[in-house]
Amino acid sequence: MARIQIITIIISLLFLLYISRLIIKGKLREEYSIVWCVCTLILVIFSFWRSGLEVMSKLFGVYEAPNLVFTACIFVILIYLLHLSIVASKLHKQNKQMAQDIALLKEKVYSEDKQIEN
Amino acid sequence: MPKQLLIIIPCYNEQASLPALLANVGSLQIPGYELTPLVVNDCSTDNTYAVAKQHGAKVLDLPINLGIGGAVQSGLLYAGQYHFDFAVQMDGDGQHPPKELIKLLAHNEATGANLVIGSRFIEKEGFQSSFTRRLGIGYFYWLTRILTGVHVFDSTSGFRLFDKKAIELATGYYPDEYPEPESLVHFSKAGLRISETPVIMAGRMGGQSSIRNFASLYYCIKVTLAMLFSAIRKTQ
């Protein structure tokens, strides 16, 4: 096994460990961790299977194997960014509704307190 | 029984102009209507909240800054919750003189429109804004006309009267940022009748406009996109 393989395998496994730790500590929700786990697994697989990249490139008809890596990575990153924008929009909407509810409740409590005082 | 009218005053750092405005609103008497001023404090960094309370207005105090649309919608939610017959948006900077409200109500009585917009441009009286702003407003006139078929000269005017039906619709959806032109598309798609009546607006008493030079290009693009998407969106 080549030195680079060992390095990538160790780094990938450390990364996986870190993600698990984040989930266990409740800092990362499971639904957002899936994509990270899958990415790390792919890295581990290709670290063990050295000729895998060549095989995949031939399968997709890509002449230069590294180009496949870049294309796939950029595609996945773009999709994931879109997903994050959707999550942010959802949070924005929920945040707004919550703020409005709080404001309405605050006003209600205030006017009821005032009625009791009088 | 008098009709209940909620005056929604969205405020962001308007402590300077608010006392005069609230005094104006307080002294206003419209036969057949009972007026309730409601200040919506959009997380101001000055004393807007305390000033409004001092002057005896009801205040919705938003814990985070939602932007003009979110603030107005909060007021409309209040109007819906307490079954008001009408709600009117009146900007906190004193641009919309309270006595002009009578014209909006009279126009509603005459036409029965669900949304009455106070316009600066039908008759050229009072405060008129700069050339570039008028250019933009001309552009939005055409865009609104193409998308909704309604003639609205002052589609960015925030001085507007909502009836019960419009309040109910806006509590479900009202855009956050620069809501005025987009909401017209939303309202007209839902089958509400929109009508415009001339009013006289004042210059600002204090504070700054939310639309300034650098932001105006962004404004045009954002609002155009929002209107186009609103036009193809299915109404819930």
Short mmCIF file of C-alpha atoms in Angstrom, two decimals, chain A residues 15-96:
data_model
loop_
_atom_site.label_atom_id
_atom_site.label_comp_id
_atom_site.label_asym_id
_atom_site.label_seq_id
_atom_site.Cartn_x
_atom_site.Cartn_y
_atom_site.Cartn_z
CA PHE A 15 -13.03 13.13 9.47
CA LEU A 16 -15.70 10.45 9.92
CA LEU A 17 -14.88 10.28 13.60
CA TYR A 18 -15.17 14.06 13.93
CA ILE A 19 -18.60 14.03 12.24
CA SER A 20 -19.80 11.27 14.58
CA ARG A 21 -18.58 13.32 17.53
CA LEU A 22 -20.50 16.38 16.29
CA ILE A 23 -23.67 14.29 15.99
CA ILE A 24 -23.23 12.74 19.42
CA LYS A 25 -22.72 16.17 21.00
CA GLY A 26 -25.84 17.44 19.25
CA LYS A 27 -23.98 20.09 17.25
CA LEU A 28 -24.88 18.59 13.88
CA ARG A 29 -28.31 17.25 12.97
CA GLU A 30 -28.38 13.78 11.42
CA GLU A 31 -30.10 14.92 8.24
CA TYR A 32 -27.24 17.29 7.44
CA SER A 33 -24.59 14.73 8.36
CA ILE A 34 -25.65 12.17 5.74
CA VAL A 35 -23.97 13.98 2.89
CA TRP A 36 -20.72 14.26 4.89
CA CYS A 37 -20.72 10.59 5.83
CA VAL A 38 -21.35 9.56 2.21
CA CYS A 39 -18.53 11.82 0.95
CA THR A 40 -16.10 10.40 3.49
CA LEU A 41 -17.07 6.83 2.61
CA ILE A 42 -16.42 7.55 -1.06
CA LEU A 43 -12.99 8.92 -0.14
CA VAL A 44 -12.22 5.79 1.89
CA ILE A 45 -13.34 3.49 -0.92
CA PHE A 46 -11.16 5.24 -3.50
CA SER A 47 -8.22 5.28 -1.09
CA PHE A 48 -8.28 1.49 -0.89
CA TRP A 49 -9.21 0.91 -4.52
CA ARG A 50 -6.40 2.73 -6.36
CA SER A 51 -7.42 1.85 -9.91
CA GLY A 52 -11.03 2.73 -9.12
CA LEU A 53 -10.76 6.24 -10.51
CA GLU A 54 -9.45 4.94 -13.86
CA VAL A 55 -12.27 2.42 -14.05
CA MET A 56 -14.90 5.05 -13.29
CA SER A 57 -13.43 7.48 -15.85
CA LYS A 58 -13.58 4.83 -18.57
CA LEU A 59 -17.16 4.03 -17.54
CA PHE A 60 -18.23 7.67 -17.97
CA GLY A 61 -16.07 8.19 -21.05
CA VAL A 62 -13.82 10.81 -19.44
CA TYR A 63 -10.28 10.89 -20.93
CA GLU A 64 -8.49 12.55 -18.02
CA ALA A 65 -9.39 10.88 -14.74
CA PRO A 66 -8.84 14.00 -12.53
CA ASN A 67 -11.45 15.85 -14.61
CA LEU A 68 -14.06 13.39 -13.40
CA VAL A 69 -13.09 14.17 -9.81
CA PHE A 70 -13.44 17.93 -10.34
CA THR A 71 -16.73 17.65 -12.21
CA ALA A 72 -18.27 15.34 -9.65
CA CYS A 73 -17.04 17.44 -6.72
CA ILE A 74 -18.29 20.74 -8.15
CA PHE A 75 -21.65 19.21 -8.98
CA VAL A 76 -22.09 17.81 -5.49
CA ILE A 77 -20.99 21.07 -3.88
CA LEU A 78 -23.44 23.13 -5.95
CA ILE A 79 -26.33 20.85 -5.09
CA TYR A 80 -25.42 20.95 -1.44
CA LEU A 81 -25.20 24.76 -1.48
CA LEU A 82 -28.65 24.91 -3.01
CA HIS A 83 -29.89 22.64 -0.28
CA LEU A 84 -28.40 24.96 2.34
CA SER A 85 -30.11 27.98 0.71
CA ILE A 86 -33.41 26.16 0.94
CA VAL A 87 -32.78 25.40 4.60
CA ALA A 88 -31.88 29.06 5.22
CA SER A 89 -35.07 30.24 3.49
CA LYS A 90 -37.16 27.89 5.60
CA LEU A 91 -35.50 29.10 8.79
CA HIS A 92 -36.02 32.70 7.69
CA LYS A 93 -39.74 32.10 7.24
CA GLN A 94 -40.14 30.29 10.56
CA ASN A 95 -38.12 32.98 12.29
CA LYS A 96 -40.41 35.67 10.92
#
